Amino acid sequence: MIRVSVVGATGYAGIELVRLLYSHPKVELVHLVSQSFAEQPISDIYPNFKGLLDKACSQLDIDKIAKESDVVFTSLPHGISNQVIPALYERGKKVIDLSGDFRYKSAEVYEKWYGIRHMSPDMLQASVYGLPELHRDEIKTARLIGNPGCYPTCAILGLAPLVKQGLIDLNSIIIDAKSGATGAGREPSQALHFCEVDENIKAYKVATHRHTSEIEQELSILAQREVALSFTPHLLPVKRGILSTIYANLKKSLTFGDVYSLYSEFYAGEPFITLHQEGSLPEIKHVNGSNNCHIGFVVDRRTNRIIVVAAIDNLIKGAGGQAVQNMNILFDLDETTGLRNPGWYL
């Protein structure tokens, strides 16, 4: 069994990770760390675990966690992870970080978009961006994985084949993304009160959202040149799910069949990618509760523009599920172990 600890177990991403790990046939949950709820059973905080997982949360004890764990997941706020992870890494642990702290290759880019100083810039070159569909071989031998953000996961998977093959004008990319309220985390705020979210939809952090830089980093690697794009996130009056509608100008005339063949070849054998046939587009109902990413597209021949629609569950493929997928790769398990289930739909 793989001995697993989760640091930051009681946030929304953290508890979804715990739920997935609890059902994983090769995992033993050793430590659930929560500074806010130390000594309280996890089932008191999230009663859906009552009678199933009643383990008490604990304070952070680096030495104990390192001694008793094979892999540590950190689901902490950005700026906190990079203060905790170096000590685990120095003790030889494999670490999968769900914050933004180790997703970047450049401390300068991180500091520009996050507005804080990176406390462990020397470790950025050792980290691997944990998007298996693009970085599987690197993940296999990594000891530090920066688990991708939810918006970037959806957008990058939606765009990767087109960018890699140079079929779109890289200066024309527009990403219009909409997310459920869990994407903002568990910390209370006025913007997330029921009366603010219900029967409403709003754009936020227009042209300034930090995930812009993460998307640009990965697309620039694929394109082998710098990519700058427009990204606008929106808050939906739902709990979970991301739907990204992505626009780009084509460099040449393509049919739906051309694009479908391109995506089919690029994602051949990928267990969590589902491509929609012509006339069908993804919805968040198709993916919520799963680690799947659904992708569909329309070729607008009138404007010679492609519209890509991609959907994921922000808490699973956009957080905990992708982290488990990365763990499976690290430990040479079938990548789908503990994750092969359809979305809830209802």
mmCIF file of C-alpha atoms in Angstrom:
data_model
loop_
_atom_site.group_PDB
_atom_site.id
_atom_site.type_symbol
_atom_site.label_atom_id
_atom_site.label_comp_id
_atom_site.label_asym_id
_atom_site.label_seq_id
_atom_site.Cartn_x
_atom_site.Cartn_y
_atom_site.Cartn_z
ATOM 1 C CA MET A 1 0.000 0.000 0.000
ATOM 2 C CA ILE A 2 1.067 3.584 -0.656
ATOM 3 C CA ARG A 3 1.216 5.559 2.587
ATOM 4 C CA VAL A 4 -0.329 8.948 1.905
ATOM 5 C CA SER A 5 -0.593 12.178 3.878
ATOM 6 C CA VAL A 6 -2.663 15.212 2.922
ATOM 7 C CA VAL A 7 -1.567 18.600 4.254
ATOM 8 C CA GLY A 8 -4.505 20.977 4.014
ATOM 9 C CA ALA A 9 -7.151 18.263 4.089
ATOM 10 C CA THR A 10 -10.202 20.351 4.956
ATOM 11 C CA GLY A 11 -10.430 22.857 2.097
ATOM 12 C CA TYR A 12 -12.689 22.004 -0.824
ATOM 13 C CA ALA A 13 -9.875 20.687 -3.024
ATOM 14 C CA GLY A 14 -8.291 18.922 -0.052
ATOM 15 C CA ILE A 15 -11.432 17.113 1.043
ATOM 16 C CA GLU A 16 -12.238 16.028 -2.506
ATOM 17 C CA LEU A 17 -8.721 14.613 -2.675
ATOM 18 C CA VAL A 18 -9.320 12.785 0.625
ATOM 19 C CA ARG A 19 -12.594 11.360 -0.735
ATOM 20 C CA LEU A 20 -10.835 9.986 -3.808
ATOM 21 C CA LEU A 21 -7.908 8.606 -1.813
ATOM 22 C CA TYR A 22 -10.263 6.923 0.668
ATOM 23 C CA SER A 23 -11.687 4.814 -2.176
ATOM 24 C CA HIS A 24 -8.321 4.144 -3.828
ATOM 25 C CA PRO A 25 -7.472 0.414 -3.559
ATOM 26 C CA LYS A 26 -3.716 0.990 -3.197
ATOM 27 C CA VAL A 27 -3.748 3.837 -0.644
ATOM 28 C CA GLU A 28 -3.463 3.983 3.130
ATOM 29 C CA LEU A 29 -4.370 7.418 4.499
ATOM 30 C CA VAL A 30 -1.809 8.113 7.215
ATOM 31 C CA HIS A 31 -2.131 11.804 8.139
ATOM 32 C CA LEU A 32 -4.832 14.387 7.471
ATOM 33 C CA VAL A 33 -3.310 17.719 8.401
ATOM 34 C CA SER A 34 -5.473 20.738 9.187
ATOM 35 C CA GLN A 35 -4.244 23.560 11.374
ATOM 36 C CA SER A 36 -7.801 24.909 11.655
ATOM 37 C CA PHE A 37 -9.388 21.623 12.737
ATOM 38 C CA ALA A 38 -6.541 19.809 14.519
ATOM 39 C CA GLU A 39 -7.689 16.962 16.785
ATOM 40 C CA GLN A 40 -11.180 16.973 15.260
ATOM 41 C CA PRO A 41 -12.356 13.901 13.336
ATOM 42 C CA ILE A 42 -12.617 14.584 9.629
ATOM 43 C CA SER A 43 -16.149 13.167 9.813
ATOM 44 C CA ASP A 44 -17.184 15.958 12.203
ATOM 45 C CA ILE A 45 -16.127 18.557 9.646
ATOM 46 C CA TYR A 46 -17.536 16.671 6.654
ATOM 47 C CA PRO A 47 -20.298 14.339 7.924
ATOM 48 C CA ASN A 48 -20.424 12.404 4.634
ATOM 49 C CA PHE A 49 -17.431 10.480 6.049
ATOM 50 C CA LYS A 50 -19.218 9.361 9.247
ATOM 51 C CA GLY A 51 -18.789 5.650 9.831
ATOM 52 C CA LEU A 52 -16.332 5.455 6.938
ATOM 53 C CA LEU A 53 -13.390 7.690 7.787
ATOM 54 C CA ASP A 54 -13.340 9.029 11.328
ATOM 55 C CA LYS A 55 -9.602 9.752 11.505
ATOM 56 C CA ALA A 56 -8.737 12.885 13.479
ATOM 57 C CA CYS A 57 -6.998 15.759 11.746
ATOM 58 C CA SER A 58 -3.546 16.632 13.049
ATOM 59 C CA GLN A 59 -1.171 19.571 13.321
ATOM 60 C CA LEU A 60 1.656 19.840 10.829
ATOM 61 C CA ASP A 61 4.612 17.705 11.962
ATOM 62 C CA ILE A 62 7.135 17.564 9.123
ATOM 63 C CA ASP A 63 9.357 14.898 10.674
ATOM 64 C CA LYS A 64 6.472 12.558 11.463
ATOM 65 C CA ILE A 65 4.834 13.007 8.081
ATOM 66 C CA ALA A 66 8.128 12.431 6.257
ATOM 67 C CA LYS A 67 8.888 9.328 8.297
ATOM 68 C CA GLU A 68 5.474 7.724 7.837
ATOM 69 C CA SER A 69 4.512 8.721 4.265
ATOM 70 C CA ASP A 70 5.522 7.593 0.792
ATOM 71 C CA VAL A 71 3.921 10.627 -0.840
ATOM 72 C CA VAL A 72 2.562 13.891 0.529
ATOM 73 C CA PHE A 73 -0.157 15.977 -1.069
ATOM 74 C CA THR A 74 -0.154 19.647 -0.128
ATOM 75 C CA SER A 75 -3.404 21.525 -0.605
ATOM 76 C CA LEU A 76 -2.474 24.832 0.975
ATOM 77 C CA PRO A 77 -2.901 28.465 -0.088
ATOM 78 C CA HIS A 78 -0.268 29.822 -2.461
ATOM 79 C CA GLY A 79 2.643 31.285 -0.565
ATOM 80 C CA ILE A 80 2.236 28.725 2.222
ATOM 81 C CA SER A 81 3.066 25.610 0.215
ATOM 82 C CA ASN A 82 6.502 26.895 -0.734
ATOM 83 C CA GLN A 83 7.315 27.311 2.948
ATOM 84 C CA VAL A 84 6.338 23.715 3.792
ATOM 85 C CA ILE A 85 7.433 21.691 0.776
ATOM 86 C CA PRO A 86 11.228 22.263 0.904
ATOM 87 C CA ALA A 87 11.463 20.448 4.244
ATOM 88 C CA LEU A 88 9.536 17.464 2.871
ATOM 89 C CA TYR A 89 11.579 17.448 -0.327
ATOM 90 C CA GLU A 90 14.858 17.562 1.603
ATOM 91 C CA ARG A 91 13.718 14.470 3.501
ATOM 92 C CA GLY A 92 13.353 12.557 0.249
ATOM 93 C CA LYS A 93 9.576 12.659 -0.020
ATOM 94 C CA LYS A 94 7.552 12.718 -3.205
ATOM 95 C CA VAL A 95 5.297 15.773 -3.098
ATOM 96 C CA ILE A 96 2.258 16.692 -5.185
ATOM 97 C CA ASP A 97 1.304 20.322 -4.617
ATOM 98 C CA LEU A 98 -2.177 21.609 -5.439
ATOM 99 C CA SER A 99 -1.297 25.288 -4.969
ATOM 100 C CA GLY A 100 0.198 27.504 -7.654
ATOM 101 C CA ASP A 101 3.609 27.636 -5.998
ATOM 102 C CA PHE A 102 5.402 25.018 -8.099
ATOM 103 C CA ARG A 103 3.620 25.254 -11.457
ATOM 104 C CA TYR A 104 6.023 27.795 -12.903
ATOM 105 C CA LYS A 105 9.527 27.648 -14.308
ATOM 106 C CA SER A 106 10.101 31.348 -13.642
ATOM 107 C CA ALA A 107 9.979 32.892 -10.184
ATOM 108 C CA GLU A 108 9.634 36.297 -11.849
ATOM 109 C CA VAL A 109 6.435 35.277 -13.638
ATOM 110 C CA TYR A 110 5.028 33.774 -10.436
ATOM 111 C CA GLU A 111 5.840 36.888 -8.433
ATOM 112 C CA LYS A 112 4.345 39.184 -11.076
ATOM 113 C CA TRP A 113 1.003 37.381 -11.203
ATOM 114 C CA TYR A 114 0.704 36.274 -7.566
ATOM 115 C CA GLY A 115 2.015 39.490 -6.076
ATOM 116 C CA ILE A 116 4.223 37.781 -3.484
ATOM 117 C CA ARG A 117 7.841 36.667 -3.286
ATOM 118 C CA HIS A 118 8.551 33.010 -4.035
ATOM 119 C CA MET A 119 10.306 31.554 -0.998
ATOM 120 C CA SER A 120 11.886 28.590 -2.821
ATOM 121 C CA PRO A 121 12.783 29.746 -6.353
ATOM 122 C CA ASP A 122 15.657 27.265 -6.661
ATOM 123 C CA MET A 123 13.149 24.395 -6.515
ATOM 124 C CA LEU A 124 11.135 25.525 -9.524
ATOM 125 C CA GLN A 125 13.471 23.808 -11.976
ATOM 126 C CA ALA A 126 13.052 20.539 -10.072
ATOM 127 C CA SER A 127 9.259 20.658 -10.255
ATOM 128 C CA VAL A 128 7.217 19.129 -13.072
ATOM 129 C CA TYR A 129 3.943 20.565 -14.319
ATOM 130 C CA GLY A 130 1.484 17.803 -13.516
ATOM 131 C CA LEU A 131 -0.656 17.644 -16.645
ATOM 132 C CA PRO A 132 -0.264 13.975 -17.647
ATOM 133 C CA GLU A 133 -1.550 14.440 -21.178
ATOM 134 C CA LEU A 134 1.452 16.697 -21.872
ATOM 135 C CA HIS A 135 4.113 15.745 -19.310
ATOM 136 C CA ARG A 136 3.611 12.059 -18.512
ATOM 137 C CA ASP A 137 7.228 10.995 -19.064
ATOM 138 C CA GLU A 138 8.539 13.778 -16.824
ATOM 139 C CA ILE A 139 5.989 12.967 -14.116
ATOM 140 C CA LYS A 140 7.155 9.346 -13.948
ATOM 141 C CA THR A 141 10.532 10.326 -12.505
ATOM 142 C CA ALA A 142 9.571 13.489 -10.617
ATOM 143 C CA ARG A 143 9.751 14.065 -6.889
ATOM 144 C CA LEU A 144 7.921 17.389 -6.934
ATOM 145 C CA ILE A 145 4.799 17.914 -9.020
ATOM 146 C CA GLY A 146 2.962 21.204 -9.401
ATOM 147 C CA ASN A 147 -0.631 20.086 -9.908
ATOM 148 C CA PRO A 148 -2.231 22.353 -12.541
ATOM 149 C CA GLY A 149 -4.919 24.891 -11.798
ATOM 150 C CA CYS A 150 -8.526 24.185 -12.729
ATOM 151 C CA TYR A 151 -8.978 26.845 -15.412
ATOM 152 C CA PRO A 152 -5.587 26.054 -17.005
ATOM 153 C CA THR A 153 -6.306 22.321 -17.131
ATOM 154 C CA CYS A 154 -9.509 22.892 -19.074
ATOM 155 C CA ALA A 155 -8.102 25.555 -21.394
ATOM 156 C CA ILE A 156 -4.772 23.861 -22.146
ATOM 157 C CA LEU A 157 -6.386 20.514 -22.947
ATOM 158 C CA GLY A 158 -8.855 22.304 -25.184
ATOM 159 C CA LEU A 159 -6.142 24.109 -27.149
ATOM 160 C CA ALA A 160 -3.075 21.846 -27.080
ATOM 161 C CA PRO A 161 -3.495 19.999 -30.415
ATOM 162 C CA LEU A 162 -4.157 23.190 -32.371
ATOM 163 C CA VAL A 163 -1.230 25.027 -30.798
ATOM 164 C CA LYS A 164 1.176 22.115 -31.180
ATOM 165 C CA GLN A 165 0.394 21.781 -34.883
ATOM 166 C CA GLY A 166 0.544 25.527 -35.531
ATOM 167 C CA LEU A 167 -2.962 25.680 -36.971
ATOM 168 C CA ILE A 168 -4.191 28.828 -35.230
ATOM 169 C CA ASP A 169 -3.095 32.444 -35.012
ATOM 170 C CA LEU A 170 -1.533 32.545 -31.543
ATOM 171 C CA ASN A 171 -2.355 36.237 -31.184
ATOM 172 C CA SER A 172 -6.076 35.596 -31.597
ATOM 173 C CA ILE A 173 -6.795 33.248 -28.676
ATOM 174 C CA ILE A 174 -9.714 34.222 -26.435
ATOM 175 C CA ILE A 175 -10.738 32.000 -23.523
ATOM 176 C CA ASP A 176 -14.158 32.581 -21.975
ATOM 177 C CA ALA A 177 -14.383 30.300 -18.927
ATOM 178 C CA LYS A 178 -17.122 29.774 -16.359
ATOM 179 C CA SER A 179 -16.711 28.003 -13.014
ATOM 180 C CA GLY A 180 -18.774 26.882 -10.069
ATOM 181 C CA ALA A 181 -18.329 28.551 -6.691
ATOM 182 C CA THR A 182 -16.055 25.867 -5.205
ATOM 183 C CA GLY A 183 -13.313 27.141 -7.486
ATOM 184 C CA ALA A 184 -12.859 30.059 -5.087
ATOM 185 C CA GLY A 185 -12.181 27.754 -2.133
ATOM 186 C CA ARG A 186 -13.742 27.404 1.316
ATOM 187 C CA GLU A 187 -12.699 30.755 2.788
ATOM 188 C CA PRO A 188 -15.868 32.858 3.292
ATOM 189 C CA SER A 189 -16.246 36.086 1.334
ATOM 190 C CA GLN A 190 -19.099 38.415 0.496
ATOM 191 C CA ALA A 191 -18.784 37.645 -3.208
ATOM 192 C CA LEU A 192 -19.585 33.995 -2.485
ATOM 193 C CA HIS A 193 -22.608 34.526 -0.217
ATOM 194 C CA PHE A 194 -25.710 32.724 -1.451
ATOM 195 C CA CYS A 195 -27.544 35.946 -2.252
ATOM 196 C CA GLU A 196 -24.594 37.197 -4.316
ATOM 197 C CA VAL A 197 -24.174 33.996 -6.344
ATOM 198 C CA ASP A 198 -27.719 32.681 -6.749
ATOM 199 C CA GLU A 199 -29.519 33.637 -9.979
ATOM 200 C CA ASN A 200 -26.439 35.543 -11.102
ATOM 201 C CA ILE A 201 -23.406 35.225 -13.329
ATOM 202 C CA LYS A 202 -20.516 37.642 -13.373
ATOM 203 C CA ALA A 203 -17.097 38.142 -14.864
ATOM 204 C CA TYR A 204 -14.215 38.749 -12.469
ATOM 205 C CA LYS A 205 -10.492 39.510 -12.621
ATOM 206 C CA VAL A 206 -10.865 40.322 -16.309
ATOM 207 C CA ALA A 207 -7.426 40.341 -18.008
ATOM 208 C CA THR A 208 -5.739 39.990 -14.596
ATOM 209 C CA HIS A 209 -6.496 36.445 -13.409
ATOM 210 C CA ARG A 210 -3.286 34.673 -12.375
ATOM 211 C CA HIS A 211 -4.203 31.526 -14.298
ATOM 212 C CA THR A 212 -3.594 33.483 -17.504
ATOM 213 C CA SER A 213 0.146 33.134 -16.995
ATOM 214 C CA GLU A 214 -0.081 29.408 -16.343
ATOM 215 C CA ILE A 215 -2.000 28.824 -19.567
ATOM 216 C CA GLU A 216 0.462 30.993 -21.491
ATOM 217 C CA GLN A 217 3.455 29.115 -20.061
ATOM 218 C CA GLU A 218 2.236 25.722 -21.239
ATOM 219 C CA LEU A 219 0.978 26.881 -24.625
ATOM 220 C CA SER A 220 4.284 28.687 -25.214
ATOM 221 C CA ILE A 221 6.133 25.418 -24.613
ATOM 222 C CA LEU A 222 3.902 23.670 -27.153
ATOM 223 C CA ALA A 223 4.221 26.472 -29.703
ATOM 224 C CA GLN A 224 7.951 26.965 -29.094
ATOM 225 C CA ARG A 225 7.328 30.702 -29.030
ATOM 226 C CA GLU A 226 5.733 33.157 -26.645
ATOM 227 C CA VAL A 227 1.947 33.050 -26.472
ATOM 228 C CA ALA A 228 -0.162 35.922 -25.125
ATOM 229 C CA LEU A 229 -3.919 35.486 -24.872
ATOM 230 C CA SER A 230 -7.097 36.950 -23.414
ATOM 231 C CA PHE A 231 -8.677 35.051 -20.511
ATOM 232 C CA THR A 232 -11.920 36.022 -18.812
ATOM 233 C CA PRO A 233 -13.289 33.897 -15.955
ATOM 234 C CA HIS A 234 -16.908 33.992 -14.794
ATOM 235 C CA LEU A 235 -18.610 32.770 -11.622
ATOM 236 C CA LEU A 236 -21.602 30.485 -12.161
ATOM 237 C CA PRO A 237 -24.412 29.934 -9.616
ATOM 238 C CA VAL A 238 -23.478 26.242 -9.290
ATOM 239 C CA LYS A 239 -21.215 24.350 -6.894
ATOM 240 C CA ARG A 240 -18.761 22.803 -9.313
ATOM 241 C CA GLY A 241 -17.734 22.418 -12.927
ATOM 242 C CA ILE A 242 -15.868 24.486 -15.531
ATOM 243 C CA LEU A 243 -16.994 25.186 -19.071
ATOM 244 C CA SER A 244 -14.470 26.936 -21.309
ATOM 245 C CA THR A 245 -15.437 28.371 -24.684
ATOM 246 C CA ILE A 246 -12.277 29.136 -26.637
ATOM 247 C CA TYR A 247 -11.990 31.168 -29.838
ATOM 248 C CA ALA A 248 -9.074 31.369 -32.275
ATOM 249 C CA ASN A 249 -8.506 32.289 -35.913
ATOM 250 C CA LEU A 250 -7.471 29.429 -38.163
ATOM 251 C CA LYS A 251 -4.402 29.833 -40.365
ATOM 252 C CA LYS A 252 -6.017 27.796 -43.126
ATOM 253 C CA SER A 253 -9.416 26.393 -43.959
ATOM 254 C CA LEU A 254 -10.262 23.233 -42.001
ATOM 255 C CA THR A 255 -13.319 21.000 -41.765
ATOM 256 C CA PHE A 256 -14.751 19.433 -38.629
ATOM 257 C CA GLY A 257 -13.316 16.134 -39.810
ATOM 258 C CA ASP A 258 -9.835 17.641 -40.073
ATOM 259 C CA VAL A 259 -10.011 18.949 -36.517
ATOM 260 C CA TYR A 260 -11.526 15.759 -35.120
ATOM 261 C CA SER A 261 -8.760 13.675 -36.704
ATOM 262 C CA LEU A 262 -6.125 16.012 -35.256
ATOM 263 C CA TYR A 263 -7.528 15.742 -31.731
ATOM 264 C CA SER A 264 -8.076 11.986 -32.026
ATOM 265 C CA GLU A 265 -4.435 11.456 -32.942
ATOM 266 C CA PHE A 266 -3.105 13.874 -30.319
ATOM 267 C CA TYR A 267 -5.138 12.308 -27.502
ATOM 268 C CA ALA A 268 -4.972 8.690 -28.690
ATOM 269 C CA GLY A 269 -4.989 6.372 -25.685
ATOM 270 C CA GLU A 270 -5.718 9.128 -23.172
ATOM 271 C CA PRO A 271 -8.158 7.575 -20.675
ATOM 272 C CA PHE A 272 -9.685 10.817 -19.437
ATOM 273 C CA ILE A 273 -10.192 12.689 -22.718
ATOM 274 C CA THR A 274 -13.527 12.378 -24.513
ATOM 275 C CA LEU A 275 -14.084 14.023 -27.895
ATOM 276 C CA HIS A 276 -17.583 14.986 -28.988
ATOM 277 C CA GLN A 277 -18.853 14.231 -32.460
ATOM 278 C CA GLU A 278 -20.100 16.952 -34.796
ATOM 279 C CA GLY A 279 -23.268 18.580 -33.495
ATOM 280 C CA SER A 280 -22.550 17.676 -29.858
ATOM 281 C CA LEU A 281 -20.824 19.914 -27.308
ATOM 282 C CA PRO A 282 -19.705 19.309 -23.714
ATOM 283 C CA GLU A 283 -21.690 20.367 -20.666
ATOM 284 C CA ILE A 284 -20.601 20.409 -17.038
ATOM 285 C CA LYS A 285 -23.273 17.753 -16.338
ATOM 286 C CA HIS A 286 -21.256 15.385 -18.527
ATOM 287 C CA VAL A 287 -18.121 15.607 -16.385
ATOM 288 C CA ASN A 288 -19.002 16.596 -12.807
ATOM 289 C CA GLY A 289 -18.014 13.847 -10.401
ATOM 290 C CA SER A 290 -15.387 12.460 -12.784
ATOM 291 C CA ASN A 291 -11.760 12.966 -13.764
ATOM 292 C CA ASN A 292 -12.806 13.355 -17.387
ATOM 293 C CA CYS A 293 -12.300 16.248 -19.773
ATOM 294 C CA HIS A 294 -14.822 16.524 -22.588
ATOM 295 C CA ILE A 295 -13.875 18.491 -25.695
ATOM 296 C CA GLY A 296 -16.000 19.552 -28.643
ATOM 297 C CA PHE A 297 -15.516 22.057 -31.434
ATOM 298 C CA VAL A 298 -17.208 23.992 -34.182
ATOM 299 C CA VAL A 299 -15.455 25.289 -37.291
ATOM 300 C CA ASP A 300 -17.023 28.614 -38.245
ATOM 301 C CA ARG A 301 -16.242 28.658 -41.953
ATOM 302 C CA ARG A 302 -17.851 32.071 -42.375
ATOM 303 C CA THR A 303 -15.207 33.731 -40.169
ATOM 304 C CA ASN A 304 -12.514 31.018 -40.531
ATOM 305 C CA ARG A 305 -12.523 30.740 -36.757
ATOM 306 C CA ILE A 306 -12.563 27.654 -34.542
ATOM 307 C CA ILE A 307 -14.605 27.515 -31.361
ATOM 308 C CA VAL A 308 -13.502 24.862 -28.864
ATOM 309 C CA VAL A 309 -15.706 23.940 -25.907
ATOM 310 C CA ALA A 310 -14.107 22.023 -23.026
ATOM 311 C CA ALA A 311 -15.548 20.908 -19.693
ATOM 312 C CA ILE A 312 -14.089 19.479 -16.485
ATOM 313 C CA ASP A 313 -15.008 19.114 -12.824
ATOM 314 C CA ASN A 314 -12.880 21.804 -11.167
ATOM 315 C CA LEU A 315 -12.472 19.744 -7.981
ATOM 316 C CA ILE A 316 -11.504 16.489 -9.711
ATOM 317 C CA LYS A 317 -9.693 16.850 -13.046
ATOM 318 C CA GLY A 318 -9.032 20.444 -11.971
ATOM 319 C CA ALA A 319 -7.615 19.472 -8.562
ATOM 320 C CA GLY A 320 -7.877 16.246 -6.523
ATOM 321 C CA GLY A 321 -8.487 13.765 -9.324
ATOM 322 C CA GLN A 322 -5.586 15.004 -11.386
ATOM 323 C CA ALA A 323 -3.407 14.822 -8.264
ATOM 324 C CA VAL A 324 -4.387 11.160 -7.821
ATOM 325 C CA GLN A 325 -3.717 10.565 -11.523
ATOM 326 C CA ASN A 326 -0.221 11.974 -10.988
ATOM 327 C CA MET A 327 0.290 9.735 -7.957
ATOM 328 C CA ASN A 328 -0.711 6.689 -9.996
ATOM 329 C CA ILE A 329 1.909 7.591 -12.592
ATOM 330 C CA LEU A 330 4.568 8.179 -9.926
ATOM 331 C CA PHE A 331 3.996 4.736 -8.422
ATOM 332 C CA ASP A 332 3.668 2.903 -11.746
ATOM 333 C CA LEU A 333 0.001 2.056 -11.248
ATOM 334 C CA ASP A 334 -2.653 1.953 -13.920
ATOM 335 C CA GLU A 335 -3.343 5.644 -14.400
ATOM 336 C CA THR A 336 -7.074 5.188 -13.939
ATOM 337 C CA THR A 337 -6.861 3.416 -10.572
ATOM 338 C CA GLY A 338 -9.438 4.911 -8.233
ATOM 339 C CA LEU A 339 -10.630 7.304 -10.930
ATOM 340 C CA ARG A 340 -12.457 5.304 -13.591
ATOM 341 C CA ASN A 341 -16.044 6.368 -13.110
ATOM 342 C CA PRO A 342 -18.532 8.353 -15.194
ATOM 343 C CA GLY A 343 -19.788 11.784 -14.244
ATOM 344 C CA TRP A 344 -22.866 12.107 -12.060
ATOM 345 C CA TYR A 345 -25.028 13.853 -14.691
ATOM 346 C CA LEU A 346 -27.850 14.305 -12.157
#
